Structure formats: C-alpha cells, structure tokens
Coordinates of C-alpha atoms in Angstrom, one line a residue:
Chain A
M1 CA -23.8 2.0 -10.2
R2 CA -20.7 2.8 -12.1
S3 CA -20.0 0.6 -15.1
H4 CA -17.8 -2.4 -14.7
E5 CA -15.4 -1.1 -17.3
L6 CA -14.8 2.1 -15.3
I7 CA -14.3 0.1 -12.1
R8 CA -11.9 -2.3 -13.9
E9 CA -9.9 0.5 -15.3
Q10 CA -9.5 1.9 -11.8
L11 CA -8.7 -1.5 -10.4
L12 CA -6.0 -2.1 -13.0
Q13 CA -4.6 1.4 -12.2
W14 CA -4.4 0.3 -8.6
M15 CA -2.8 -3.0 -9.4
L16 CA -0.2 -1.3 -11.5
G17 CA 0.8 0.7 -8.5
E18 CA -1.1 3.9 -8.6
M19 CA -3.9 5.1 -6.4
P20 CA -7.1 5.0 -8.4
D21 CA -9.1 8.2 -9.1
L22 CA -12.2 6.8 -7.3
P23 CA -12.2 6.5 -3.5
A24 CA -10.7 3.2 -2.4
S25 CA -13.9 2.5 -0.4
D26 CA -16.0 2.7 -3.6
L27 CA -13.8 0.1 -5.3
L28 CA -13.8 -2.2 -2.3
L29 CA -17.5 -2.0 -1.9
H30 CA -18.0 -2.7 -5.6
L31 CA -15.6 -5.7 -5.3
A32 CA -17.5 -6.9 -2.3
E33 CA -20.7 -7.1 -4.4
C34 CA -19.4 -8.1 -7.8
S35 CA -18.0 -11.6 -8.2
D36 CA -17.3 -10.8 -11.9
C37 CA -14.9 -8.0 -11.0
R38 CA -13.3 -10.1 -8.3
H39 CA -12.6 -12.8 -10.9
Y40 CA -11.4 -10.1 -13.3
V41 CA -8.9 -8.9 -10.7
L42 CA -7.5 -12.4 -10.1
Q43 CA -7.2 -13.1 -13.8
A44 CA -5.6 -9.7 -14.5
H45 CA -3.1 -10.4 -11.7
E46 CA -2.2 -13.7 -13.4
V47 CA -1.9 -12.3 -16.8
M48 CA 0.2 -9.4 -15.7
G49 CA 2.4 -12.0 -14.0
T50 CA 3.2 -13.4 -17.5
F51 CA 4.3 -10.0 -19.0
P52 CA 8.0 -10.4 -18.1
Q53 CA 8.0 -13.6 -20.2
A54 CA 7.7 -11.3 -23.2
L55 CA 11.1 -9.9 -22.4
Q56 CA 14.4 -11.3 -23.6
P57 CA 15.8 -13.2 -20.6
I58 CA 18.9 -11.7 -19.0
K59 CA 21.3 -13.7 -17.0
P60 CA 21.7 -12.5 -13.5
P61 CA 25.2 -12.4 -12.0
S62 CA 26.4 -15.8 -11.0
D63 CA 26.9 -14.8 -7.4
L64 CA 23.4 -13.4 -6.8
R65 CA 22.0 -16.8 -6.0
V66 CA 24.7 -17.4 -3.4
R67 CA 24.1 -13.9 -1.9
I68 CA 20.4 -14.5 -1.6
L69 CA 20.9 -17.9 0.1
Q70 CA 23.4 -16.4 2.5
A71 CA 21.0 -13.6 3.4
A72 CA 18.2 -16.1 3.9
A73 CA 20.5 -18.2 6.2
K74 CA 21.1 -15.2 8.3
D75 CA 17.4 -14.2 8.3
P76 CA 15.1 -15.9 10.8
G77 CA 12.4 -16.2 8.1
S78 CA 8.7 -16.1 8.4
E79 CA 8.5 -18.1 11.6
T80 CA 10.0 -15.5 13.8
A81 CA 10.0 -12.4 11.8
F82 CA 6.3 -11.5 11.5
S83 CA 3.3 -13.4 10.5
N84 CA 1.9 -10.9 8.0
P85 CA 4.3 -9.2 5.6
H86 CA 1.8 -6.5 5.1
H87 CA 1.4 -5.8 8.7
P88 CA 4.3 -6.4 10.9
T89 CA 3.9 -6.0 14.6
E90 CA 7.4 -6.3 15.9
S91 CA 9.9 -5.6 13.1
L92 CA 8.2 -2.5 11.9
D93 CA 11.3 -0.6 11.2
E94 CA 12.9 -3.4 9.2
D95 CA 9.7 -3.8 7.2
L96 CA 9.3 -0.2 6.3
T97 CA 10.5 -0.9 2.8
E98 CA 8.2 -3.9 2.5
D99 CA 5.3 -3.6 0.1
A100 CA 5.0 0.1 0.5
T101 CA 4.2 0.3 -3.1
I102 CA 1.2 2.5 -3.0
E103 CA 0.5 5.1 -0.4
D104 CA -3.1 5.5 0.6
A105 CA -2.9 8.4 2.9
S106 CA -6.5 8.4 3.9
I107 CA -9.8 7.1 2.9
N108 CA -11.9 9.3 5.0
V109 CA -11.0 7.5 8.2
G110 CA -12.4 9.6 10.9
R111 CA -9.2 9.9 13.0
D112 CA -7.0 12.9 13.6
I113 CA -3.8 11.1 12.8
H114 CA -5.1 10.2 9.3
Q115 CA -6.2 13.8 8.9
N116 CA -2.7 15.1 9.8
F117 CA -1.0 12.8 7.3
R118 CA -3.6 13.5 4.7
E119 CA -2.8 17.2 4.9
K120 CA 0.8 16.4 4.7
A121 CA 0.1 14.2 1.7
L122 CA -1.9 16.9 0.0
E123 CA 1.1 19.2 0.1
T124 CA 3.1 16.8 -2.0
P125 CA 3.4 17.4 -5.7
R126 CA 2.1 13.9 -6.6
G127 CA -0.9 14.0 -4.2
D128 CA -4.2 13.0 -5.7
R129 CA -5.9 16.1 -4.2
E130 CA -9.5 15.2 -5.1
N131 CA -9.6 12.0 -3.1
G132 CA -7.0 12.8 -0.6
L133 CA -5.0 9.9 -1.7
V134 CA -1.3 9.8 -2.6
L135 CA -0.1 8.2 -5.8
R136 CA 2.7 5.7 -6.0
P137 CA 5.7 7.2 -4.3
G138 CA 7.5 9.6 -6.6
F139 CA 10.7 11.4 -6.3
E140 CA 9.4 14.0 -3.9
A141 CA 6.2 12.3 -2.8
F142 CA 5.3 11.7 0.8
R143 CA 6.6 8.2 1.7
P144 CA 5.6 7.3 5.2
G145 CA 8.0 4.9 6.6
I146 CA 10.7 5.0 4.1
D147 CA 11.3 8.7 4.1
D148 CA 10.7 8.9 7.8
R149 CA 13.3 6.3 8.3
S150 CA 15.7 8.0 6.0
A151 CA 15.0 11.3 7.8
G152 CA 15.7 9.5 11.1
L153 CA 19.0 8.2 9.8
E154 CA 19.9 11.6 8.6
R155 CA 19.0 13.1 12.0
E156 CA 21.2 10.5 13.8
K157 CA 24.0 11.3 11.4
D158 CA 23.5 15.0 12.1
K159 CA 23.6 14.4 15.8
G160 CA 26.9 12.6 15.6
E161 CA 28.4 15.3 13.4
A162 CA 27.1 18.0 15.7
K163 CA 28.7 16.4 18.7
E164 CA 32.0 16.3 16.9
S165 CA 32.0 19.9 15.9
K166 CA 30.4 21.3 19.0
A167 CA 33.6 22.2 20.8
K168 CA 35.0 24.3 17.9
S169 CA 31.9 25.7 16.3
P170 CA 31.3 29.5 16.2
G171 CA 28.0 28.9 18.0
A172 CA 29.9 27.3 20.9
R173 CA 32.3 30.2 21.1
L174 CA 29.4 32.6 21.1
G175 CA 27.8 30.6 23.9
Q176 CA 31.0 30.8 26.0
R177 CA 31.0 34.5 25.5
L178 CA 27.4 34.9 26.7
L179 CA 27.9 32.7 29.7
Q180 CA 30.9 34.8 30.9
P181 CA 28.7 37.6 32.5
L182 CA 26.6 34.9 34.2
R183 CA 29.7 33.4 35.7
E184 CA 30.7 36.8 37.0
L185 CA 27.3 37.4 38.5
L186 CA 27.4 34.0 40.2
R187 CA 30.9 34.8 41.6
E188 CA 29.5 38.1 43.0
A189 CA 26.4 36.4 44.4
A190 CA 28.6 34.1 46.4
Q191 CA 29.9 37.1 48.2
R192 CA 26.4 38.8 48.6
P193 CA 23.6 36.5 50.2
G194 CA 20.6 38.7 49.0
V195 CA 21.6 38.6 45.4
A196 CA 22.3 34.8 45.7
W197 CA 18.8 34.2 47.0
L198 CA 17.2 36.2 44.1
I199 CA 19.4 34.4 41.5
G200 CA 18.4 31.1 43.1
L201 CA 14.7 31.8 42.8
V202 CA 15.1 32.8 39.2
A203 CA 17.1 29.7 38.5
V204 CA 14.5 27.5 40.1
L205 CA 11.7 29.1 38.0
V206 CA 13.7 28.9 34.8
I207 CA 14.8 25.3 35.4
G208 CA 11.4 24.2 36.5
G209 CA 9.8 25.8 33.5
N210 CA 12.3 24.2 31.2
A211 CA 11.8 20.8 32.8
A212 CA 8.0 21.1 32.3
L213 CA 8.5 22.1 28.7
S214 CA 11.0 19.4 28.1
W215 CA 8.7 16.8 29.6
Q216 CA 5.8 18.1 27.6
L217 CA 7.9 18.1 24.4
S218 CA 9.2 14.6 25.0
S219 CA 5.8 13.2 25.7
E220 CA 4.5 14.9 22.6
L221 CA 7.4 13.3 20.6
R222 CA 6.7 9.9 22.1
R223 CA 3.0 10.2 21.2
N224 CA 4.0 11.3 17.7
D225 CA 6.3 8.4 17.3
M226 CA 3.6 6.0 18.5
L227 CA 1.0 7.5 16.2
T228 CA 3.5 7.5 13.3
A229 CA 4.4 3.8 13.9
R230 CA 0.7 3.0 14.1
Y231 CA 0.0 5.0 11.0
N232 CA 2.8 3.3 9.2
Q233 CA 1.3 -0.1 10.2
D234 CA -2.0 1.0 8.8
I235 CA -0.3 2.2 5.6
Q236 CA 1.5 -1.1 5.3
W237 CA -1.7 -2.8 5.1
L238 CA -3.6 -0.3 3.1
A239 CA -0.7 0.2 0.8
S240 CA -0.6 -3.2 -0.7
A241 CA -2.8 -3.5 -3.8
E242 CA -2.6 -7.3 -3.7
R243 CA -3.8 -7.3 -0.1
L244 CA -6.7 -5.1 -0.9
L245 CA -7.6 -6.5 -4.2
I246 CA -6.9 -10.1 -3.8
D247 CA -7.0 -11.0 -0.1
E248 CA -9.6 -8.6 1.2
T249 CA -12.3 -8.6 -1.4
S250 CA -14.8 -10.7 0.4
P251 CA -16.4 -8.8 3.4
A252 CA -17.0 -10.7 6.5
M253 CA -20.4 -9.0 6.9
R254 CA -22.4 -6.6 4.8
A255 CA -25.6 -4.4 4.9
D256 CA -27.8 -2.7 2.4
L257 CA -28.7 0.7 3.7
V258 CA -32.2 1.8 2.8
P259 CA -34.5 4.7 3.8
T260 CA -36.5 4.3 6.9
M261 CA -40.0 3.2 6.3
E262 CA -41.4 3.6 9.8
G263 CA -40.4 4.5 13.3
F264 CA -40.4 7.5 15.6
N265 CA -39.0 9.8 12.9
G266 CA -41.4 8.7 10.1
P267 CA -40.5 7.7 6.6
T268 CA -37.5 9.3 4.8
F269 CA -38.3 8.0 1.4
V270 CA -40.3 9.7 -1.4
E271 CA -42.7 7.7 -3.5
E272 CA -42.2 9.4 -6.9
A273 CA -44.4 7.0 -8.7
P274 CA -46.3 3.8 -7.6
G275 CA -43.6 1.4 -6.5
Q276 CA -40.8 3.8 -7.3
I277 CA -39.2 4.9 -4.1
T278 CA -36.3 7.2 -3.8
G279 CA -34.4 8.1 -0.8
P280 CA -31.0 7.6 0.8
K281 CA -29.5 4.2 0.0
G282 CA -26.1 2.7 0.2
K283 CA -24.0 -0.2 1.3
A284 CA -21.8 -1.2 4.2
A285 CA -19.2 -3.9 4.4
L286 CA -17.0 -5.2 7.2
F287 CA -13.6 -6.3 6.1
D288 CA -11.1 -8.3 8.2
A289 CA -7.8 -6.6 8.3
Y290 CA -5.2 -8.1 10.6
Q291 CA -5.0 -9.3 14.1
S292 CA -8.1 -8.0 15.8
V293 CA -8.5 -5.0 13.5
G294 CA -11.4 -4.7 11.1
Y295 CA -12.6 -2.0 8.8
L296 CA -16.3 -1.1 8.3
L297 CA -16.8 0.7 5.0
V298 CA -20.0 2.6 4.4
R299 CA -21.1 4.5 1.3
I300 CA -24.5 6.1 1.0
E301 CA -26.1 8.4 -1.5
G302 CA -29.3 10.4 -1.7
L303 CA -28.5 12.4 1.5
E304 CA -28.7 16.2 1.8
P305 CA -25.7 17.7 0.1
A306 CA -22.9 19.1 2.3
S307 CA -24.5 17.9 5.6
S308 CA -23.1 15.9 8.5
Y309 CA -24.4 12.5 9.4
T310 CA -23.6 10.1 12.1
L311 CA -23.0 6.4 11.6
A312 CA -24.3 4.4 14.6
R313 CA -24.6 0.7 15.4
R314 CA -27.6 -0.5 17.4
T315 CA -28.3 -3.9 18.9
D316 CA -31.1 -4.9 21.2
T317 CA -29.2 -3.7 24.2
T318 CA -26.5 -1.3 22.9
Y319 CA -26.2 1.9 20.9
E320 CA -22.8 3.0 19.7
R321 CA -21.9 6.1 17.6
L322 CA -19.1 5.0 15.2
G323 CA -18.4 8.3 13.7
T324 CA -19.5 11.3 11.6
F325 CA -19.1 12.1 8.0
T326 CA -20.0 14.9 5.7
T327 CA -21.7 14.5 2.3
D328 CA -20.4 16.1 -0.9
D329 CA -22.4 18.4 -3.0
Q330 CA -24.2 15.5 -4.6
G331 CA -25.4 14.2 -1.3
V332 CA -23.0 11.2 -1.3
G333 CA -21.0 10.3 1.8
S334 CA -18.7 7.6 2.8
Y335 CA -17.0 6.6 6.0
V336 CA -14.5 4.1 7.1
Y337 CA -14.6 2.9 10.7
R338 CA -11.6 1.2 12.1
A339 CA -12.5 -1.3 14.7
E340 CA -9.7 -2.2 17.1
D341 CA -11.7 -5.2 18.3
R342 CA -13.5 -6.4 15.2
N343 CA -15.1 -9.2 17.1
S344 CA -17.3 -6.6 18.7
L345 CA -18.8 -6.0 15.3
Y346 CA -19.5 -9.6 14.4
L347 CA -22.8 -9.8 16.1
P348 CA -25.6 -8.8 13.7
A349 CA -26.7 -5.2 14.3
Q350 CA -28.6 -2.4 12.7
L351 CA -26.5 0.3 11.2
H352 CA -28.1 3.7 11.5
I353 CA -27.4 6.8 9.5
E354 CA -28.6 9.8 11.4
H355 CA -28.7 13.5 10.6
E356 CA -26.1 14.9 12.9
S357 CA -27.8 18.1 14.0
T358 CA -31.4 16.8 14.2
G359 CA -30.7 13.2 15.2
R360 CA -33.2 12.1 12.6
L361 CA -32.8 8.5 11.4
V362 CA -32.6 8.7 7.6
A363 CA -31.4 5.2 6.6
H364 CA -30.7 1.9 8.2
G365 CA -29.7 -1.6 7.4
L366 CA -28.9 -4.9 9.1
L367 CA -25.2 -5.7 9.1
E368 CA -25.0 -9.5 9.0
Chain B
M1 CA 2.7 -18.0 -15.7
H2 CA 3.3 -21.5 -16.9
P3 CA 0.5 -23.4 -18.6
A4 CA -1.8 -25.1 -16.1
S5 CA 0.0 -28.4 -15.3
S6 CA 2.0 -30.2 -12.7
E7 CA 4.4 -27.2 -12.9
Q8 CA 2.1 -25.2 -10.8
Q9 CA 2.0 -28.0 -8.2
S10 CA 5.8 -27.9 -8.1
D11 CA 5.7 -24.2 -7.3
D12 CA 3.3 -24.8 -4.5
Q13 CA 5.5 -27.5 -3.1
I14 CA 8.5 -25.3 -3.2
L15 CA 6.6 -22.6 -1.4
H16 CA 5.6 -25.0 1.3
R17 CA 9.2 -26.0 1.8
I18 CA 10.1 -22.4 2.0
M19 CA 7.4 -22.0 4.7
A20 CA 9.3 -24.7 6.6
L21 CA 12.5 -22.5 6.2
D22 CA 14.1 -24.9 3.7
E23 CA 16.9 -22.8 2.2
S24 CA 17.4 -25.2 -0.7
A25 CA 13.8 -24.6 -1.8
L26 CA 14.6 -20.9 -2.0
G27 CA 17.5 -21.8 -4.3
E28 CA 15.2 -23.9 -6.4
L29 CA 12.7 -21.1 -6.7
Y30 CA 15.5 -18.8 -7.7
D31 CA 16.6 -21.3 -10.4
R32 CA 13.1 -21.2 -11.7
Y33 CA 12.3 -17.5 -11.6
G34 CA 15.6 -15.7 -11.0
S35 CA 16.2 -14.9 -14.6
L36 CA 12.6 -13.8 -15.3
L37 CA 12.6 -11.5 -12.3
Y38 CA 16.0 -10.2 -13.0
S39 CA 15.0 -9.4 -16.6
L40 CA 12.0 -7.5 -15.3
A41 CA 13.9 -5.7 -12.7
Y42 CA 16.6 -4.7 -15.2
R43 CA 14.0 -3.6 -17.7
I44 CA 12.4 -1.3 -15.2
C45 CA 15.5 -0.1 -13.3
R46 CA 17.9 -0.1 -16.3
R47 CA 20.7 -0.7 -13.8
A48 CA 22.4 -3.9 -13.1
D49 CA 23.1 -3.2 -9.4
A50 CA 19.6 -2.0 -8.8
A51 CA 18.2 -5.1 -10.5
E52 CA 20.3 -7.3 -8.3
E53 CA 19.1 -5.5 -5.2
V54 CA 15.5 -5.8 -6.4
V55 CA 15.7 -9.5 -7.0
Q56 CA 17.4 -10.1 -3.7
E57 CA 14.7 -8.1 -1.9
T58 CA 12.0 -10.1 -3.8
F59 CA 13.4 -13.4 -2.7
M60 CA 13.9 -12.2 0.9
T61 CA 10.3 -11.1 0.9
V62 CA 9.3 -14.6 -0.2
W63 CA 11.5 -16.1 2.4
R64 CA 9.9 -14.0 5.1
S65 CA 6.3 -14.1 4.0
A66 CA 5.9 -17.4 2.2
K67 CA 3.3 -18.3 4.8
T68 CA 1.0 -15.6 3.6
W69 CA 0.8 -16.9 0.1
Q70 CA -2.3 -18.9 -0.8
S71 CA -2.6 -20.9 -3.9
D72 CA -6.2 -20.1 -4.5
R73 CA -5.4 -16.4 -4.8
G74 CA -2.9 -16.5 -7.6
S75 CA 0.1 -18.4 -8.9
V76 CA 3.5 -18.2 -7.4
Q77 CA 4.8 -16.5 -10.6
A78 CA 2.2 -13.8 -10.5
W79 CA 3.0 -13.2 -6.8
L80 CA 6.7 -13.0 -7.4
V81 CA 6.3 -10.7 -10.4
A82 CA 4.0 -8.4 -8.5
I83 CA 6.5 -8.1 -5.6
C84 CA 9.5 -7.7 -8.0
R85 CA 7.8 -5.0 -10.1
N86 CA 6.7 -3.1 -7.1
R87 CA 10.3 -3.2 -5.7
A88 CA 11.7 -2.2 -9.0
I89 CA 9.5 0.8 -9.4
D90 CA 10.3 1.9 -5.9
H91 CA 14.0 1.8 -6.8
L92 CA 13.4 3.5 -10.1
R93 CA 11.7 6.4 -8.3
R94 CA 14.1 6.6 -5.4
Q95 CA 17.2 6.8 -7.5
N96 CA 18.0 8.8 -10.5
E97 CA 21.5 7.7 -11.5
P98 CA 23.0 6.8 -14.9
T99 CA 22.6 3.2 -16.0
L100 CA 25.4 0.7 -16.1
P101 CA 26.2 -1.5 -19.1
L102 CA 25.1 -5.1 -19.0
S103 CA 25.3 -8.1 -21.2
M104 CA 21.9 -9.0 -22.6
E105 CA 22.8 -12.7 -23.3
P106 CA 19.9 -15.1 -23.0
T107 CA 20.4 -17.7 -20.3
S108 CA 19.2 -21.1 -19.3
D109 CA 19.5 -20.1 -15.6
G110 CA 20.2 -23.5 -14.2
R111 CA 17.2 -25.3 -15.4
S112 CA 17.2 -28.8 -16.7
P113 CA 17.0 -29.1 -20.5
E114 CA 13.4 -30.3 -20.3
E115 CA 12.4 -27.4 -18.1
E116 CA 14.2 -25.0 -20.3
V117 CA 12.4 -26.2 -23.4
L118 CA 9.0 -25.9 -21.6
N119 CA 9.9 -22.5 -20.3
Q120 CA 11.1 -21.3 -23.7
A121 CA 7.9 -22.5 -25.3
A122 CA 5.8 -20.8 -22.6
S123 CA 7.7 -17.6 -23.0
Q124 CA 7.4 -17.8 -26.8
E125 CA 3.6 -18.1 -26.4
V126 CA 3.5 -15.0 -24.2
R127 CA 5.8 -13.1 -26.5
D128 CA 3.6 -14.0 -29.5
A129 CA 0.5 -12.9 -27.7
Y130 CA 2.2 -9.7 -26.7
E131 CA 3.6 -9.0 -30.2
R132 CA 0.2 -9.5 -31.7
L133 CA -1.3 -6.7 -29.6
P134 CA -2.0 -3.6 -31.7
E135 CA 0.9 -1.2 -31.4
K136 CA -1.2 1.4 -29.5
Y137 CA -1.9 -1.2 -26.8
R138 CA 1.7 -2.3 -26.6
A139 CA 2.9 1.3 -26.3
V140 CA 0.8 1.9 -23.2
L141 CA 1.8 -1.4 -21.6
E142 CA 5.5 -0.6 -22.3
A143 CA 5.1 2.8 -20.7
V144 CA 3.0 1.8 -17.7
Y145 CA 4.1 -1.8 -16.9
F146 CA 7.7 -1.9 -18.1
N147 CA 8.8 1.7 -17.7
G148 CA 7.0 2.2 -14.4
L149 CA 5.3 5.4 -15.5
T150 CA 2.1 6.5 -14.0
Q151 CA -0.9 6.6 -16.3
R152 CA -0.8 10.4 -16.4
E153 CA 2.9 10.3 -17.3
A154 CA 2.2 7.8 -20.0
A155 CA -0.5 10.0 -21.4
K156 CA 1.9 12.9 -21.5
L157 CA 4.6 10.8 -23.1
L158 CA 2.3 9.3 -25.7
N159 CA 0.4 12.5 -26.2
I160 CA -3.0 10.9 -25.7
P161 CA -5.7 11.7 -23.1
H162 CA -5.4 10.1 -19.7
G163 CA -8.7 8.3 -20.1
T164 CA -7.4 6.7 -23.3
V165 CA -4.4 5.3 -21.5
K166 CA -6.8 3.8 -18.9
S167 CA -9.0 2.2 -21.5
R168 CA -6.0 1.0 -23.5
V169 CA -4.5 -0.6 -20.5
R170 CA -7.7 -2.4 -19.8
L171 CA -8.2 -3.5 -23.3
A172 CA -4.6 -4.7 -23.6
V173 CA -4.9 -6.8 -20.5
E174 CA -8.2 -8.2 -21.7
R175 CA -6.7 -9.1 -25.1
M176 CA -3.7 -10.7 -23.4
T177 CA -6.1 -12.6 -21.2
R178 CA -8.1 -14.0 -24.1
A179 CA -4.9 -14.8 -26.1
L180 CA -3.3 -16.7 -23.2
K181 CA -6.6 -18.4 -22.3
A182 CA -6.7 -19.8 -25.8
R183 CA -3.2 -21.2 -25.3
G184 CA -4.1 -22.9 -22.0
F185 CA -2.6 -20.3 -19.7
T186 CA -5.5 -20.4 -17.2
R187 CA -5.7 -21.4 -13.6

C-alpha cells in the first residue's frame, strides 16, 4: 500500500484543482478504506477555507449585493433548477460552467465515448498523459462543456454571418456560374423527352443518395450530441473534487479480491513459505453517484503483466460480465464499471476476475 | 472558518433559509462572506470586474445548490471558499487581460460592530498562523492557492522539484491545521 503521505499529497493536489498523478480510482479506493485520510481531507478542506482570511479584506462594489439579489430573484433557485449541482438533468447547458473545475477525462471506464474523449484530451498540451487524465482547464486545455458551448455559440454566430453574406459572396457567384450549364441542359431536356428521362433518373439517384447521407449524418450528429451531453453530465460529477473527496468517500459496498483457493480451475495462489501466500489480490468498492447511477471501482495487482482480464459478477442465479481491462507491465489492473441501475448491484454477489483468453478464474471476492 | 461556536449554527440556519428560497438569507450570507470571497477572487483574478463576476457566480451557485450542502461535510465558509476559488481560477485561465486598478481599503462589509470585532480577531488568528509558516511553505501556498498555479508551474516558478512542491503544500496545510486547532478553529 502506498504511504499515507503520498496519498495525502495527491489528495491535496486534487483539492487544489489539479488532477492527481495517481489514477483517481486508486485514491478513491484508498479513501474508502482509510478513515484517517478521510478525516484528513475534511480537515484540509476546512483549513483551506480559512486561507482567504489571511488576506487584507477588500471592499466589493456597493452594488454587487443588489445585483446578486436581483439575479437570485429572477432565478428559480434550487427547487426547480436541478437537485444536484454536480449533476444536472435538465439545465445541462446552463450548468456547463458549474463546478467544472477539474476535468477527469477518463478513469479507464470501459466505454467508447470515454475513450474518444480521452484521446481528445491526450492531444491537449496540459493532458496528464500517463493516466489519461486532464489537469485543471488551462488556456488551451480540453474543456468539455464550456469550450463545446463556446464553440456552439461561435458556430451559431458563423451561421448567421454566413446567411447575411451568402448573396454577395464570391462562392455564391461561382455557384451561379456552375449552375448555368445545368439550367441550359434542363431547358434542352424539356424539348427532348429521352434526355429528360435520363436526367430524371440521375437526379433521383443523386437526390436519394444525398438524402440517405444527410439522414445518416444528422443521426450521427444527434447521437454525438447525446453522447456529448451524457459525457458532460459524467464529467460534471467526476469533475468536482469536493464531490469525490467529501461526498463520495464511503462506498456503499466493498469487496476484498483474493486468489482462488479451490474450484474448477484449481488454486491461483503460490505458497512461497508456510503461511505466506502470494497471488492476485485487490479491492473493489461500489460508490453511489447520482440518480440511479453507481460506479464500481476495482483495482487488483499480482496478475500477469500486459494481459486482459474480465470482471464478472455472479450470484446464485446470474452471471454478468461487467467488462474487460488490461494490466500494466507490473501486472496491475483497474476498472471502473458504470452501472446505470445501481440497485441491480446492491444484492451481495461474488466478483470474479477471469483471464480473458483462457476463462480461468484468478481472483474473487464477495461484494457486500 | 470561524472558531467553533454559535456562529457556525447561524451559518447553518442561513443556509436552511436559502434552501427555502429566502432571498434575504442570501443577502445575510453575502454580508457575512462577501468581502472575504471578493478579496480571494480579486487576489486570484487580479481584476475587479472578474472578481465581481466570480463572487456573483459563487452566490448564485449557493442559491441554486444550497440543498446539496450538508453540515457534517464541512463548514459553510469552507464550501463557499472552495466554490469561489474554483470559479476564480477558471476565470484566471480563461482570460488573459490586463488588470484594472482597485482600491484596497479594508471594509466592515455591513457587519454589526460585535460581528466585526469577532471576525477581525478570527482573521488575525489565521493571519498570524499563516505568517508564522516558514517562508518556503508560504511561497508554495502563495503560488498554488492564491495565484492558481498548478504544482508543476509553481515548481518552475520557485525553481524547486515538483515533488518538493507537493510535500511543502502538504506540510504547510498540516502546520496551518495544527496552528488553527490550537486556537480553537476545529469543527
């Protein structure tokens, strides 16, 4: 286990608005187990809250109070806006600037959308490449939500400007010139039925092809918008250091993952000395997120390096593959499973870690 | 953070009134913390207009999300400061414009004389504790907390290894914790 000092330095880094160097899942799992570090986080939160008192107080403008109260009077407030500031469901666009203080692009969540954004994040100059995390938003950093919204506004502005300049732009004049032969062809076709039929067929093919492409494009855009919105929602939640460090440090369920001692695959541990058993071992913790969403975090070491493993959940009557992860060159792997319906995970169940290619059960633990 | 006392209760009560959408409670919270937050926002953004915007955003966040605050997870002040600092750093990094001049006059910020005395005493305790930190610790806190630099940027600025910045931040926070605990600043 890593030293508490190291973990605390990472936690402070996180609380100060930067993504830590260690994977977020490691820190959360440590917090889940360590009440001293949880207490440390709460205390550091309080102490850092006093730091501004060390400053010479500055008088705000006298009308600021009035402006705030006027804005509040116009705002429906917490009752009708959204129940969770970290995770809005309706007013997503309005809340894009809310609490987006740290961008955690991905913590090895096994979903394509996270992978896409992770790749995008890795291209940014401030990306923490090693962990695939993005630091506090910088000048050029990837800022899901805020930048997307700005880009959206820019796009809208561009659209309006384009409309205005359309009639007189050089492009429009060029288009007119290119359409001229087509007009002449149509005029000729009106006089010759054979040519008209051919042109009609071509037109149908072209228009049909375009329509199919347009439909495909618009459905892709819609899907992209939906995934972006959903991703932004996730980010909103993941992004908040307070949320993660203060609100979510106690898992709803947990499991110790240990090597299998018996069963159809035989033991996976090695007895190096009497009583000294080595083999894969790790921890899992289920955290409540928001609404019905939960996150199951798993970290295990002692596996084969650079190998793929499957995380599965087994009850007396069910077997569910939750996802696959790949270990690093030290044989350490972690996985974050996002459960849309976290209630389905609340029943005690065995978590299985299985070698992906052989199906061999290498570690297990009771999630309860 | 105010010393553990009925002051904390008052903050809780104000928050509960804000949860019930009582605008006057928001005004009271502003009277209590507006200057503190404005000072912090101004210190980070170095611009009067940005600091105003940050403080307004902070109080609007409180207005909208008061229901999510829980007293057992931190004081109102710590919550407000965390929101304000995050907003200020976002502003700082989004904008890169010249600063505007601003008067630095201390203010009583609408508090009663008794509250003002208590607040000044509390602030003096924090200031003393902060000033008693070794210079090397204060330097990293200045860079990271008040100037909004990342720890890597702070390491570059102070010409020390990144790991040293991390450990100094931790040690500085721990020293401040001990010093404030000794003065009764504990929950």
